[in-house]
mmCIF file of C-alpha atoms and ligand atoms in Angstrom:
data_model
loop_
_atom_site.group_PDB
_atom_site.id
_atom_site.type_symbol
_atom_site.label_atom_id
_atom_site.label_comp_id
_atom_site.label_asym_id
_atom_site.label_seq_id
_atom_site.Cartn_x
_atom_site.Cartn_y
_atom_site.Cartn_z
ATOM 1 C CA MET A 1 -73.572 5.886 -8.748
ATOM 2 C CA GLU A 2 -76.700 7.657 -10.015
ATOM 3 C CA LEU A 3 -77.599 7.215 -13.671
ATOM 4 C CA ASP A 4 -80.162 9.229 -15.624
ATOM 5 C CA ARG A 5 -82.872 7.446 -17.633
ATOM 6 C CA TRP A 6 -80.870 7.285 -20.863
ATOM 7 C CA GLU A 7 -77.774 6.008 -19.059
ATOM 8 C CA GLN A 8 -79.809 3.355 -17.233
ATOM 9 C CA ALA A 9 -81.467 2.268 -20.480
ATOM 10 C CA VAL A 10 -78.035 1.935 -22.090
ATOM 11 C CA LEU A 11 -76.804 -0.105 -19.138
ATOM 12 C CA ASP A 12 -79.866 -2.338 -19.406
ATOM 13 C CA GLY A 13 -79.022 -3.098 -23.018
ATOM 14 C CA GLU A 14 -81.894 -1.144 -24.568
ATOM 15 C CA ARG A 15 -79.521 0.710 -26.936
ATOM 16 C CA GLY A 16 -77.609 -2.334 -28.099
ATOM 17 C CA GLU A 17 -74.685 -4.445 -27.062
ATOM 18 C CA VAL A 18 -71.929 -1.977 -27.992
ATOM 19 C CA LEU A 19 -73.198 0.910 -25.875
ATOM 20 C CA GLN A 20 -74.106 -1.471 -23.057
ATOM 21 C CA LYS A 21 -70.509 -2.727 -22.903
ATOM 22 C CA ALA A 22 -69.210 0.849 -22.958
ATOM 23 C CA MET A 23 -71.549 1.800 -20.112
ATOM 24 C CA GLU A 24 -70.505 -1.245 -18.112
ATOM 25 C CA ILE A 25 -66.888 -0.054 -18.336
ATOM 26 C CA LEU A 26 -67.746 3.439 -17.099
ATOM 27 C CA VAL A 27 -70.050 2.226 -14.334
ATOM 28 C CA ALA A 28 -67.450 -0.273 -13.106
ATOM 29 C CA LEU A 29 -64.783 2.426 -13.065
ATOM 30 C CA GLY A 30 -67.070 4.944 -11.382
ATOM 31 C CA THR A 31 -68.107 2.431 -8.750
ATOM 32 C CA ILE A 32 -64.482 1.505 -7.938
ATOM 33 C CA TYR A 33 -63.431 5.154 -7.567
ATOM 34 C CA GLY A 34 -66.572 6.453 -5.844
ATOM 35 C CA ALA A 35 -68.059 8.571 -8.654
ATOM 36 C CA ASP A 36 -71.469 10.062 -7.878
ATOM 37 C CA ARG A 37 -72.602 10.320 -11.523
ATOM 38 C CA LEU A 38 -71.480 10.652 -15.113
ATOM 39 C CA VAL A 39 -70.642 14.048 -16.619
ATOM 40 C CA PRO A 40 -70.664 15.043 -20.307
ATOM 41 C CA VAL A 41 -67.197 15.394 -21.820
ATOM 42 C CA ALA A 42 -66.121 18.170 -24.183
ATOM 43 C CA SER A 43 -63.608 15.874 -25.860
ATOM 44 C CA VAL A 44 -61.793 12.571 -25.617
ATOM 45 C CA GLN A 45 -58.213 11.574 -26.351
ATOM 46 C CA VAL A 46 -57.977 7.852 -26.925
ATOM 47 C CA ALA A 47 -54.831 5.925 -25.966
ATOM 48 C CA GLY A 48 -54.075 2.345 -26.856
ATOM 49 C CA VAL A 49 -52.964 3.064 -30.416
ATOM 50 C CA SER A 50 -49.376 1.861 -30.832
ATOM 51 C CA TYR A 51 -49.134 -1.732 -31.994
ATOM 52 C CA LYS A 52 -45.965 -1.924 -29.880
ATOM 53 C CA ASN A 53 -48.110 -1.590 -26.754
ATOM 54 C CA LEU A 54 -51.334 -3.206 -27.996
ATOM 55 C CA GLY A 55 -50.112 -6.345 -29.717
ATOM 56 C CA ASP A 56 -52.653 -8.605 -31.412
ATOM 57 C CA ALA A 57 -54.893 -8.894 -28.332
ATOM 58 C CA GLY A 58 -55.245 -5.098 -28.242
ATOM 59 C CA ARG A 59 -55.922 -4.994 -31.969
ATOM 60 C CA ASP A 60 -58.720 -7.552 -31.465
ATOM 61 C CA PHE A 61 -60.192 -5.412 -28.666
ATOM 62 C CA VAL A 62 -60.357 -2.362 -30.948
ATOM 63 C CA ALA A 63 -61.758 -4.451 -33.796
ATOM 64 C CA TRP A 64 -64.569 -5.760 -31.586
ATOM 65 C CA TRP A 65 -66.009 -2.258 -31.260
ATOM 66 C CA SER A 66 -65.219 -1.049 -34.740
ATOM 67 C CA GLU A 67 -66.657 -4.069 -36.548
ATOM 68 C CA ARG A 68 -69.931 -3.712 -34.626
ATOM 69 C CA GLY A 69 -70.430 -0.183 -35.895
ATOM 70 C CA ALA A 70 -69.474 1.720 -32.729
ATOM 71 C CA THR A 71 -69.560 5.496 -33.333
ATOM 72 C CA VAL A 72 -68.268 8.264 -31.093
ATOM 73 C CA ARG A 73 -70.573 10.843 -29.502
ATOM 74 C CA ALA A 74 -67.859 13.260 -28.339
ATOM 75 C CA PRO A 75 -65.110 14.897 -30.430
ATOM 76 C CA SER A 76 -62.309 12.368 -30.161
ATOM 77 C CA MET A 77 -58.671 12.190 -31.207
ATOM 78 C CA LEU A 78 -56.015 9.486 -31.192
ATOM 79 C CA ASN A 79 -52.792 9.281 -29.216
ATOM 80 C CA PRO A 80 -49.544 8.650 -31.165
ATOM 81 C CA ALA A 81 -49.174 5.438 -33.136
ATOM 82 C CA GLY A 82 -46.039 3.338 -33.619
ATOM 83 C CA ILE A 83 -45.205 4.631 -37.121
ATOM 84 C CA ASP A 84 -45.325 7.659 -39.362
ATOM 85 C CA LEU A 85 -48.416 6.637 -41.285
ATOM 86 C CA GLU A 86 -47.162 8.194 -44.537
ATOM 87 C CA ARG A 87 -43.386 7.714 -44.467
ATOM 88 C CA TRP A 88 -42.953 4.489 -42.512
ATOM 89 C CA GLU A 89 -41.189 2.675 -45.318
ATOM 90 C CA GLU A 90 -38.724 5.463 -46.089
ATOM 91 C CA LEU A 91 -37.969 5.878 -42.372
ATOM 92 C CA GLY A 92 -37.203 2.181 -41.965
ATOM 93 C CA PHE A 93 -40.150 0.944 -39.884
ATOM 94 C CA PRO A 94 -40.664 -2.823 -40.206
ATOM 95 C CA ALA A 95 -43.295 -3.673 -42.845
ATOM 96 C CA ASP A 96 -45.294 -6.171 -40.808
ATOM 97 C CA PHE A 97 -45.443 -3.862 -37.782
ATOM 98 C CA SER A 98 -46.484 -0.970 -40.037
ATOM 99 C CA ARG A 99 -49.261 -2.926 -41.726
ATOM 100 C CA ARG A 100 -50.737 -3.930 -38.375
ATOM 101 C CA GLN A 101 -50.367 -0.397 -37.030
ATOM 102 C CA ALA A 102 -52.145 1.132 -40.030
ATOM 103 C CA GLU A 103 -55.001 -1.325 -39.575
ATOM 104 C CA ILE A 104 -55.465 -0.305 -35.927
ATOM 105 C CA VAL A 105 -55.628 3.377 -36.852
ATOM 106 C CA SER A 106 -58.215 2.563 -39.549
ATOM 107 C CA LEU A 107 -60.348 0.665 -37.029
ATOM 108 C CA TYR A 108 -60.395 3.723 -34.758
ATOM 109 C CA ALA A 109 -61.067 6.093 -37.665
ATOM 110 C CA ALA A 110 -64.062 3.968 -38.702
ATOM 111 C CA MET A 111 -65.593 4.795 -35.303
ATOM 112 C CA GLY A 112 -65.322 8.530 -36.028
ATOM 113 C CA ILE A 113 -62.163 9.126 -33.984
ATOM 114 C CA MET A 114 -59.925 11.651 -35.736
ATOM 115 C CA PRO A 115 -56.673 9.842 -36.593
ATOM 116 C CA THR A 116 -54.598 12.777 -35.378
ATOM 117 C CA CYS A 117 -52.123 10.454 -33.621
ATOM 118 C CA THR A 118 -50.711 13.140 -31.369
ATOM 119 C CA CYS A 119 -49.998 13.718 -27.685
ATOM 120 C CA THR A 120 -50.633 17.463 -28.151
ATOM 121 C CA PRO A 121 -54.313 17.525 -29.191
ATOM 122 C CA TYR A 122 -54.483 21.048 -27.704
ATOM 123 C CA GLU A 123 -52.190 22.173 -30.561
ATOM 124 C CA SER A 124 -54.068 20.205 -33.210
ATOM 125 C CA GLY A 125 -57.555 21.665 -33.155
ATOM 126 C CA ASN A 126 -58.800 20.364 -29.807
ATOM 127 C CA LEU A 127 -58.304 23.200 -27.338
ATOM 128 C CA PRO A 128 -60.579 22.804 -24.283
ATOM 129 C CA LYS A 129 -61.484 25.675 -21.991
ATOM 130 C CA MET A 130 -61.170 26.039 -18.245
ATOM 131 C CA GLY A 131 -63.646 23.861 -16.339
ATOM 132 C CA ASP A 132 -64.424 21.534 -19.267
ATOM 133 C CA HIS A 133 -64.696 17.879 -18.355
ATOM 134 C CA LEU A 134 -62.534 15.696 -20.602
ATOM 135 C CA ALA A 135 -61.548 12.058 -20.912
ATOM 136 C CA TRP A 136 -57.941 12.288 -22.080
ATOM 137 C CA SER A 137 -55.348 9.581 -21.880
ATOM 138 C CA GLU A 138 -51.772 10.576 -22.612
ATOM 139 C CA SER A 139 -50.006 11.666 -19.442
ATOM 140 C CA SER A 140 -48.422 14.894 -20.720
ATOM 141 C CA ALA A 141 -51.645 15.938 -22.433
ATOM 142 C CA VAL A 142 -53.614 15.208 -19.253
ATOM 143 C CA SER A 143 -51.174 17.319 -17.235
ATOM 144 C CA PHE A 144 -51.340 20.181 -19.742
ATOM 145 C CA ALA A 145 -55.158 20.130 -19.844
ATOM 146 C CA ASN A 146 -55.540 20.028 -16.058
ATOM 147 C CA SER A 147 -52.771 22.475 -15.185
ATOM 148 C CA TYR A 148 -52.167 24.956 -17.997
ATOM 149 C CA ILE A 149 -55.789 25.096 -19.182
ATOM 150 C CA GLY A 150 -57.695 24.312 -15.986
ATOM 151 C CA ALA A 151 -59.856 21.689 -17.700
ATOM 152 C CA ARG A 152 -60.713 18.523 -15.758
ATOM 153 C CA THR A 153 -59.620 15.035 -16.678
ATOM 154 C CA ASN A 154 -58.414 11.870 -15.062
ATOM 155 C CA ARG A 155 -55.757 9.910 -16.900
ATOM 156 C CA GLU A 156 -57.892 7.467 -18.843
ATOM 157 C CA GLY A 157 -56.791 4.064 -20.018
ATOM 158 C CA GLY A 158 -57.576 2.900 -23.551
ATOM 159 C CA PRO A 159 -60.878 1.098 -22.754
ATOM 160 C CA SER A 160 -62.278 3.863 -20.504
ATOM 161 C CA ALA A 161 -61.378 6.584 -23.033
ATOM 162 C CA LEU A 162 -63.020 4.630 -25.829
ATOM 163 C CA ALA A 163 -66.124 4.064 -23.696
ATOM 164 C CA ALA A 164 -66.229 7.796 -22.878
ATOM 165 C CA ALA A 165 -65.926 8.619 -26.582
ATOM 166 C CA LEU A 166 -68.821 6.326 -27.469
ATOM 167 C CA LEU A 167 -71.089 7.607 -24.676
ATOM 168 C CA GLY A 168 -69.925 11.236 -24.524
ATOM 169 C CA ARG A 169 -69.602 10.944 -20.727
ATOM 170 C CA THR A 170 -67.168 10.009 -18.017
ATOM 171 C CA PRO A 171 -67.538 9.152 -14.311
ATOM 172 C CA ARG A 172 -67.211 12.178 -12.028
ATOM 173 C CA TYR A 173 -64.418 11.368 -9.588
ATOM 174 C CA GLY A 174 -60.775 12.313 -9.051
ATOM 175 C CA TYR A 175 -59.650 15.411 -10.964
ATOM 176 C CA HIS A 176 -63.243 16.155 -12.018
ATOM 177 C CA THR A 177 -63.932 17.203 -8.418
ATOM 178 C CA ASP A 178 -62.691 20.313 -6.565
ATOM 179 C CA GLY A 179 -61.255 18.392 -3.607
ATOM 180 C CA ALA A 180 -58.830 16.315 -5.669
ATOM 181 C CA ARG A 181 -57.503 19.455 -7.336
ATOM 182 C CA LEU A 182 -56.032 20.962 -4.169
ATOM 183 C CA ALA A 183 -52.242 20.961 -3.842
ATOM 184 C CA THR A 184 -50.725 18.241 -1.674
ATOM 185 C CA VAL A 185 -47.222 19.708 -1.371
ATOM 186 C CA CYS A 186 -45.578 23.024 -2.206
ATOM 187 C CA PHE A 187 -42.172 23.504 -3.859
ATOM 188 C CA ASP A 188 -40.390 26.789 -3.315
ATOM 189 C CA VAL A 189 -38.076 26.918 -6.330
ATOM 190 C CA ARG A 190 -34.882 28.798 -5.457
ATOM 191 C CA ALA A 191 -32.759 27.271 -8.234
ATOM 192 C CA ALA A 192 -32.591 29.308 -11.453
ATOM 193 C CA VAL A 193 -35.122 28.012 -13.994
ATOM 194 C CA THR A 194 -34.443 29.712 -17.307
ATOM 195 C CA SER A 195 -34.995 27.110 -20.042
ATOM 196 C CA GLU A 196 -37.188 24.233 -21.130
ATOM 197 C CA ALA A 197 -34.396 21.881 -20.067
ATOM 198 C CA ASP A 198 -34.430 23.371 -16.562
ATOM 199 C CA CYS A 199 -38.187 22.750 -16.450
ATOM 200 C CA GLY A 200 -37.602 19.131 -17.459
ATOM 201 C CA ALA A 201 -34.928 18.595 -14.790
ATOM 202 C CA LEU A 202 -37.142 20.275 -12.168
ATOM 203 C CA GLY A 203 -40.057 18.090 -13.255
ATOM 204 C CA VAL A 204 -38.011 14.931 -12.747
ATOM 205 C CA GLN A 205 -37.017 15.921 -9.218
ATOM 206 C CA VAL A 206 -40.525 16.968 -8.209
ATOM 207 C CA GLY A 207 -42.237 14.030 -9.930
ATOM 208 C CA ARG A 208 -40.047 11.585 -8.019
ATOM 209 C CA THR A 209 -40.875 13.304 -4.757
ATOM 210 C CA VAL A 210 -44.644 13.693 -5.049
ATOM 211 C CA CYS A 211 -45.502 10.587 -7.136
ATOM 212 C CA GLN A 212 -49.308 10.941 -7.544
ATOM 213 C CA GLY A 213 -49.672 14.173 -5.576
ATOM 214 C CA VAL A 214 -50.560 17.669 -6.769
ATOM 215 C CA PRO A 215 -47.553 20.021 -6.547
ATOM 216 C CA LEU A 216 -47.882 23.757 -6.114
ATOM 217 C CA PHE A 217 -44.876 25.804 -7.276
ATOM 218 C CA SER A 218 -43.783 29.138 -5.933
ATOM 219 C CA GLY A 219 -40.726 31.110 -6.964
ATOM 220 C CA LEU A 220 -40.885 30.219 -10.667
ATOM 221 C CA PRO A 221 -40.402 32.958 -13.267
ATOM 222 C CA THR A 222 -43.172 33.436 -15.832
ATOM 223 C CA LEU A 223 -43.074 30.270 -17.913
ATOM 224 C CA ALA A 224 -43.661 30.034 -21.668
ATOM 225 C CA THR A 225 -45.963 27.399 -23.134
ATOM 226 C CA PRO A 226 -43.156 24.999 -24.242
ATOM 227 C CA GLN A 227 -41.748 25.190 -20.705
ATOM 228 C CA TYR A 228 -45.113 24.128 -19.298
ATOM 229 C CA LYS A 229 -45.153 21.240 -21.764
ATOM 230 C CA GLN A 230 -41.747 20.044 -20.550
ATOM 231 C CA LEU A 231 -42.453 20.547 -16.855
ATOM 232 C CA GLY A 232 -45.747 18.653 -16.942
ATOM 233 C CA ALA A 233 -44.448 15.842 -19.141
ATOM 234 C CA ALA A 234 -41.424 15.314 -16.866
ATOM 235 C CA MET A 235 -43.532 15.151 -13.696
ATOM 236 C CA ALA A 236 -45.971 12.752 -15.358
ATOM 237 C CA ALA A 237 -43.115 10.437 -16.341
ATOM 238 C CA ALA A 238 -41.009 10.675 -13.177
ATOM 239 C CA GLY A 239 -44.039 10.293 -10.908
ATOM 240 C CA SER A 240 -47.585 10.199 -12.160
ATOM 241 C CA VAL A 241 -48.436 13.840 -11.651
ATOM 242 C CA ALA A 242 -51.609 14.687 -13.570
ATOM 243 C CA LEU A 243 -52.153 18.201 -12.171
ATOM 244 C CA TYR A 244 -49.941 20.953 -10.775
ATOM 245 C CA HIS A 245 -50.363 24.607 -9.953
ATOM 246 C CA VAL A 246 -47.960 27.533 -10.329
ATOM 247 C CA ASN A 247 -48.587 30.453 -7.987
ATOM 248 C CA GLY A 248 -49.876 33.448 -9.929
ATOM 249 C CA GLN A 249 -49.672 31.673 -13.292
ATOM 250 C CA THR A 250 -51.850 28.593 -13.833
ATOM 251 C CA PRO A 251 -55.564 29.418 -14.097
ATOM 252 C CA GLU A 252 -56.880 27.765 -10.950
ATOM 253 C CA ALA A 253 -54.091 29.221 -8.806
ATOM 254 C CA ARG A 254 -55.166 32.640 -10.080
ATOM 255 C CA CYS A 255 -58.883 32.102 -9.396
ATOM 256 C CA ARG A 256 -59.158 30.325 -6.066
ATOM 257 C CA PRO A 257 -57.068 29.105 -3.135
ATOM 258 C CA VAL A 258 -55.419 25.838 -4.146
ATOM 259 C CA ALA A 259 -53.184 25.407 -1.090
ATOM 260 C CA PRO A 260 -54.835 23.925 2.008
ATOM 261 C CA GLU A 261 -53.756 25.440 5.320
ATOM 262 C CA GLY A 262 -50.495 24.082 6.698
ATOM 263 C CA LEU A 263 -49.314 22.725 3.337
ATOM 264 C CA GLU A 264 -45.801 21.279 3.537
ATOM 265 C CA CYS A 265 -43.271 23.303 1.541
ATOM 266 C CA ILE A 266 -40.003 21.927 0.156
ATOM 267 C CA ALA A 267 -37.202 24.196 -1.057
ATOM 268 C CA VAL A 268 -35.596 23.326 -4.402
ATOM 269 C CA GLU A 269 -32.061 24.733 -4.257
ATOM 270 C CA SER A 270 -30.558 22.955 -7.268
ATOM 271 C CA LEU A 271 -31.523 21.026 -10.407
ATOM 272 C CA GLU A 272 -28.406 18.843 -10.375
ATOM 273 C CA GLU A 273 -30.234 15.702 -9.324
ATOM 274 C CA GLY A 274 -32.660 15.991 -12.240
ATOM 275 C CA TYR A 275 -29.935 16.625 -14.796
ATOM 276 C CA ALA A 276 -27.871 13.715 -13.447
ATOM 277 C CA ALA A 277 -30.789 11.280 -13.797
ATOM 278 C CA LEU A 278 -31.254 12.293 -17.420
ATOM 279 C CA ASN A 279 -27.596 12.150 -18.488
ATOM 280 C CA THR A 280 -26.654 8.487 -18.334
ATOM 281 C CA GLY A 281 -24.788 8.277 -21.650
ATOM 282 C CA GLY A 282 -21.223 9.163 -22.660
ATOM 283 C CA GLU A 283 -20.008 11.772 -25.147
ATOM 284 C CA ALA A 284 -20.801 9.735 -28.271
ATOM 285 C CA VAL A 285 -24.415 10.079 -29.416
ATOM 286 C CA ASP A 286 -25.924 8.022 -32.221
ATOM 287 C CA PHE A 287 -29.428 9.448 -32.438
ATOM 288 C CA VAL A 288 -31.171 12.731 -31.607
ATOM 289 C CA SER A 289 -34.861 12.865 -30.716
ATOM 290 C CA LEU A 290 -36.698 16.195 -30.533
ATOM 291 C CA GLY A 291 -40.441 16.721 -30.274
ATOM 292 C CA CYS A 292 -41.569 15.083 -27.034
ATOM 293 C CA PRO A 293 -44.293 16.099 -26.351
ATOM 294 C CA HIS A 294 -44.987 16.543 -30.070
ATOM 295 C CA ALA A 295 -43.359 19.718 -31.367
ATOM 296 C CA SER A 296 -45.596 22.702 -32.061
ATOM 297 C CA ILE A 297 -45.156 24.719 -35.238
ATOM 298 C CA GLY A 298 -43.248 27.310 -33.182
ATOM 299 C CA GLU A 299 -40.844 24.704 -31.858
ATOM 300 C CA ILE A 300 -40.339 23.338 -35.402
ATOM 301 C CA ARG A 301 -39.594 26.856 -36.616
ATOM 302 C CA ASP A 302 -36.870 27.233 -33.961
ATOM 303 C CA ILE A 303 -35.304 23.859 -34.827
ATOM 304 C CA ALA A 304 -35.374 24.730 -38.542
ATOM 305 C CA ALA A 305 -33.487 27.952 -37.794
ATOM 306 C CA LEU A 306 -30.743 25.951 -36.036
ATOM 307 C CA LEU A 307 -30.488 23.336 -38.807
ATOM 308 C CA ARG A 308 -30.789 25.593 -41.869
ATOM 309 C CA GLY A 309 -27.732 25.165 -44.094
ATOM 310 C CA ALA A 310 -26.141 22.554 -41.784
ATOM 311 C CA THR A 311 -25.627 18.815 -42.265
ATOM 312 C CA CYS A 312 -26.419 16.208 -39.641
ATOM 313 C CA ALA A 313 -23.755 13.642 -38.822
ATOM 314 C CA ILE A 314 -26.217 11.248 -37.206
ATOM 315 C CA PRO A 315 -29.970 10.606 -37.542
ATOM 316 C CA CYS A 316 -32.161 13.270 -35.959
ATOM 317 C CA TRP A 317 -35.958 13.093 -35.726
ATOM 318 C CA ILE A 318 -38.368 15.857 -34.845
ATOM 319 C CA THR A 319 -41.634 14.151 -33.934
ATOM 320 C CA THR A 320 -44.836 16.089 -34.296
ATOM 321 C CA SER A 321 -48.483 15.956 -35.299
ATOM 322 C CA ALA A 322 -49.570 15.673 -38.918
ATOM 323 C CA SER A 323 -51.162 19.109 -38.612
ATOM 324 C CA ALA A 324 -47.927 20.807 -37.482
ATOM 325 C CA LEU A 325 -46.026 18.902 -40.166
ATOM 326 C CA GLY A 326 -48.440 20.271 -42.783
ATOM 327 C CA GLN A 327 -47.844 23.806 -41.553
ATOM 328 C CA ALA A 328 -44.079 23.227 -41.523
ATOM 329 C CA ARG A 329 -44.227 22.169 -45.181
ATOM 330 C CA ARG A 330 -46.169 25.283 -46.092
ATOM 331 C CA TYR A 331 -43.823 27.651 -44.252
ATOM 332 C CA GLY A 332 -40.540 26.148 -45.500
ATOM 333 C CA TYR A 333 -39.397 24.798 -42.123
ATOM 334 C CA TYR A 334 -39.826 21.210 -43.287
ATOM 335 C CA ASP A 335 -37.527 21.708 -46.299
ATOM 336 C CA ALA A 336 -34.852 23.396 -44.166
ATOM 337 C CA ILE A 337 -34.883 20.518 -41.683
ATOM 338 C CA GLU A 338 -34.990 17.729 -44.252
ATOM 339 C CA ALA A 339 -32.183 19.328 -46.294
ATOM 340 C CA SER A 340 -29.929 18.943 -43.234
ATOM 341 C CA GLY A 341 -30.629 15.212 -43.146
ATOM 342 C CA ALA A 342 -32.892 15.455 -40.081
ATOM 343 C CA ARG A 343 -36.435 14.136 -40.461
ATOM 344 C CA VAL A 344 -39.777 15.607 -39.485
ATOM 345 C CA VAL A 345 -41.742 12.565 -38.385
ATOM 346 C CA ALA A 346 -45.505 12.626 -37.803
ATOM 347 C CA ASP A 347 -47.964 10.425 -35.897
ATOM 348 C CA THR A 348 -45.435 8.693 -33.643
ATOM 349 C CA CYS A 349 -42.506 9.206 -31.263
ATOM 350 C CA MET A 350 -39.379 7.354 -30.230
ATOM 351 C CA VAL A 351 -41.077 5.809 -27.235
ATOM 352 C CA VAL A 352 -44.132 4.227 -28.881
ATOM 353 C CA SER A 353 -42.280 3.235 -32.064
ATOM 354 C CA PRO A 354 -40.191 0.044 -32.242
ATOM 355 C CA ILE A 355 -36.919 1.971 -31.601
ATOM 356 C CA GLU A 356 -35.166 -1.114 -30.200
ATOM 357 C CA GLU A 357 -35.119 -2.509 -33.733
ATOM 358 C CA PHE A 358 -33.075 0.494 -34.923
ATOM 359 C CA GLY A 359 -30.254 -0.450 -32.505
ATOM 360 C CA TYR A 360 -29.408 3.014 -31.125
ATOM 361 C CA GLU A 361 -27.369 3.004 -27.920
ATOM 362 C CA THR A 362 -27.206 6.657 -26.848
ATOM 363 C CA VAL A 363 -30.014 9.057 -27.672
ATOM 364 C CA ALA A 364 -29.864 12.818 -27.097
ATOM 365 C CA SER A 365 -33.119 14.620 -26.370
ATOM 366 C CA ASN A 366 -34.456 17.899 -25.032
ATOM 367 C CA SER A 367 -37.279 15.985 -23.336
ATOM 368 C CA ALA A 368 -36.930 14.752 -19.778
ATOM 369 C CA LYS A 369 -39.940 12.520 -20.266
ATOM 370 C CA GLY A 370 -38.450 11.130 -23.467
ATOM 371 C CA CYS A 371 -35.134 10.402 -21.730
ATOM 372 C CA LEU A 372 -36.775 8.577 -18.817
ATOM 373 C CA TYR A 373 -38.841 6.413 -21.146
ATOM 374 C CA LEU A 374 -35.954 5.787 -23.519
ATOM 375 C CA GLN A 375 -33.932 4.542 -20.536
ATOM 376 C CA SER A 376 -36.636 2.306 -19.095
ATOM 377 C CA TRP A 377 -38.689 1.116 -22.084
ATOM 378 C CA CYS A 378 -36.113 1.184 -24.850
ATOM 379 C CA LYS A 379 -32.945 0.313 -22.883
ATOM 380 C CA ALA A 380 -31.067 3.297 -24.353
ATOM 381 C CA GLU A 381 -28.614 5.612 -22.596
ATOM 382 C CA THR A 382 -29.533 9.291 -22.833
ATOM 383 C CA ARG A 383 -28.031 12.777 -23.006
ATOM 384 C CA PHE A 384 -30.335 15.602 -22.029
ATOM 385 C CA GLY A 385 -30.181 19.344 -22.528
ATOM 386 C CA PRO A 386 -31.555 22.327 -24.465
ATOM 387 C CA VAL A 387 -32.585 22.027 -28.111
ATOM 388 C CA ALA A 388 -29.442 23.919 -29.192
ATOM 389 C CA ASP A 389 -27.206 21.295 -27.532
ATOM 390 C CA CYS A 390 -29.201 18.473 -29.101
ATOM 391 C CA VAL A 391 -28.793 20.080 -32.532
ATOM 392 C CA LYS A 392 -25.034 20.373 -31.927
ATOM 393 C CA ALA A 393 -25.019 16.643 -31.104
ATOM 394 C CA ALA A 394 -26.922 15.944 -34.343
ATOM 395 C CA LEU A 395 -24.299 17.873 -36.346
ATOM 396 C CA THR A 396 -21.256 16.258 -34.707
ATOM 397 C CA GLY A 397 -22.327 12.927 -33.189
ATOM 398 C CA ARG A 398 -20.991 14.117 -29.845
ATOM 399 C CA TRP A 399 -22.652 15.734 -26.857
ATOM 400 C CA PRO A 400 -21.242 19.280 -26.503
ATOM 401 C CA SER A 401 -18.974 19.689 -23.478
HETATM 402 FE FE1 LIG B 1 -45.728 12.285 -26.667
HETATM 403 FE FE2 LIG B 1 -44.288 10.155 -27.083
HETATM 404 FE FE3 LIG B 1 -43.356 12.054 -25.573
HETATM 405 S S1 LIG B 1 -46.459 10.208 -26.697
HETATM 406 S S2 LIG B 1 -45.129 12.984 -24.629
HETATM 407 S S3 LIG B 1 -43.821 12.234 -27.780
HETATM 408 S S4 LIG B 1 -43.183 9.882 -25.157
#
């Protein structure tokens, strides 16, 4: 891998131990994956935030950098944490977990990383443009950036994202290069796709089929932004799809050929398989989780309209970024939701928070990604469907038949 003079000097230790270690991480990664050089990044999204995933060893890793004065060179934001940093006590998060979680966020913030704690940085003041090189971490955000925006990022782990933030660069391989961005299989969607839930079910089926490939969709109607969020998040969770194209819609598919000659095409006649995988629970629901990926202000507005004047029978959380929560307070959506007994929860989500300790057995969600992770990581049964059905479940404690 070729390094310029500054990069070589950093690697040689001439700019101090902290930057040298960061460069060693990027050079090792680039060498393993065949990068030709480093490229400047427009922004970084740093994962490795939730204490649930990090534990004390991860906390010590973050502290090593922070306590040595590491400072970011690229605009950088944090992935969700394990608690709502403001309301953890009221929401019932364990005190010891919360104290450790808050400390980790502070360590990152001391390095200049914005403690946004969101998986939708593109809705929280970090909107890249087509062709930008990024070093983002969270799988749904990576998919959105690559596919909907046409920016270029691999799915970074915590250490490589932090190193990219400190150096303002990332190794050029994988989705930073044209070749890796070509479709590997085409899906001709003949089933009706009319809702976000349909996009989630479709994403589960396709993600399981292509695993790490790059799907190209044909036959889809014009999708709205929340539908893209659900489609990409589902494929990232069901497989590890980091980039997809939609004929005539996503930016790269509109600008250049993305389908190599002779590309295999699979017809999707039905979404039944996806819906079946996401509906493992019975009729009784004891928790409702909305806002995965983190709800935008528009999505919060729609949920507020459904909950206004109603009363929830079971706990219902709408997880979002602190910035969308602030807007929701200003516009009255927050009050309408909270008056129903539901909670607008910032900085975290059901998957990275210690949900097991709350003891819920069946969770209803409008997120296919959320359902898959709740099943596998949190050992919960799930009910899956549109937001309106989830709200009905919140009001009755039963999944609507
Ligand atoms: Fe975001 Fe958590 Fe879902 S990180 S995409 S809300 S699982």
